[in-house]
């Protein structure tokens, strides 16, 4: 019997199965905007993922600094604004995790979520901020970059189970980057097969997540095209789901 209580049709060598249950792509909607629209991620969203590039020499120094740890990051843009609003707490948590984070030199690396309540806000619900490593800025247009970022964002959203809304701050120029690849990897990373599970064995990744907003601190050459590309990526993920289900 399936989760819905209906009998699952099977097949024999003489007669093919006439129907098949399949897993649907996650319901969360991803959209793109740029930093010029005045959106306040601190006020609006439950989870803020702050992308940070490593210093130019981070790859060379990563192993050398592993033993002692050395913070070599300068916060700019929305990351700096957020740190100032939190009285330096963002930079502090980066310093506390500098040995494992290695100044963000590995694409997709993260620091555990920092929980906070917005100073002066009447809303008592804690928010969360996660720092995401983007590697060297000179290499972010390399093959596989946006896929790693998409996977990392999905993992962070799944880890923080109660999150409904998420903003991802990316300080980069989007020319040459495929938002479709981001979306395909994001949705594919949230795949879970519950067709033959019951009770406590049923799992839903990031089940409360409703929206993910990518805020680009750089050039977005065509926001409409970028959002259309995200939808294309979601359709590709549906094909990935189907191939796994089969």
Coordinates of N, CA, C and O in Angstrom, one line a residue, residues 117-125:
X117 N 17.9 37.9 17.3 CA 16.6 38.7 17.3 C 17.0 40.1 16.8 O 18.0 40.7 17.3
X118 N 16.3 40.6 15.8 CA 16.6 41.9 15.2 C 16.5 43.0 16.3 O 15.5 43.1 17.0
X119 N 17.6 43.7 16.5 CA 17.5 44.8 17.5 C 16.5 45.8 17.2 O 16.3 46.3 16.1
X120 N 15.6 46.1 18.2 CA 14.6 47.1 18.0 C 13.3 46.6 17.4 O 12.4 47.3 17.1
X121 N 13.3 45.3 17.0 CA 12.1 44.7 16.4 C 11.1 44.2 17.4 O 11.5 43.7 18.5
X122 N 9.8 44.4 17.0 CA 8.8 43.9 17.9 C 8.5 42.4 17.7 O 7.8 41.8 18.5
X123 N 9.1 41.8 16.7 CA 9.0 40.4 16.4 C 10.0 39.6 17.3 O 11.2 39.9 17.2
X124 N 9.5 38.7 18.1 CA 10.3 37.9 19.0 C 10.9 36.7 18.4 O 11.8 36.1 19.0
X125 N 10.5 36.3 17.2 CA 10.9 35.1 16.6 C 12.4 35.2 16.2 O 12.8 36.1 15.4

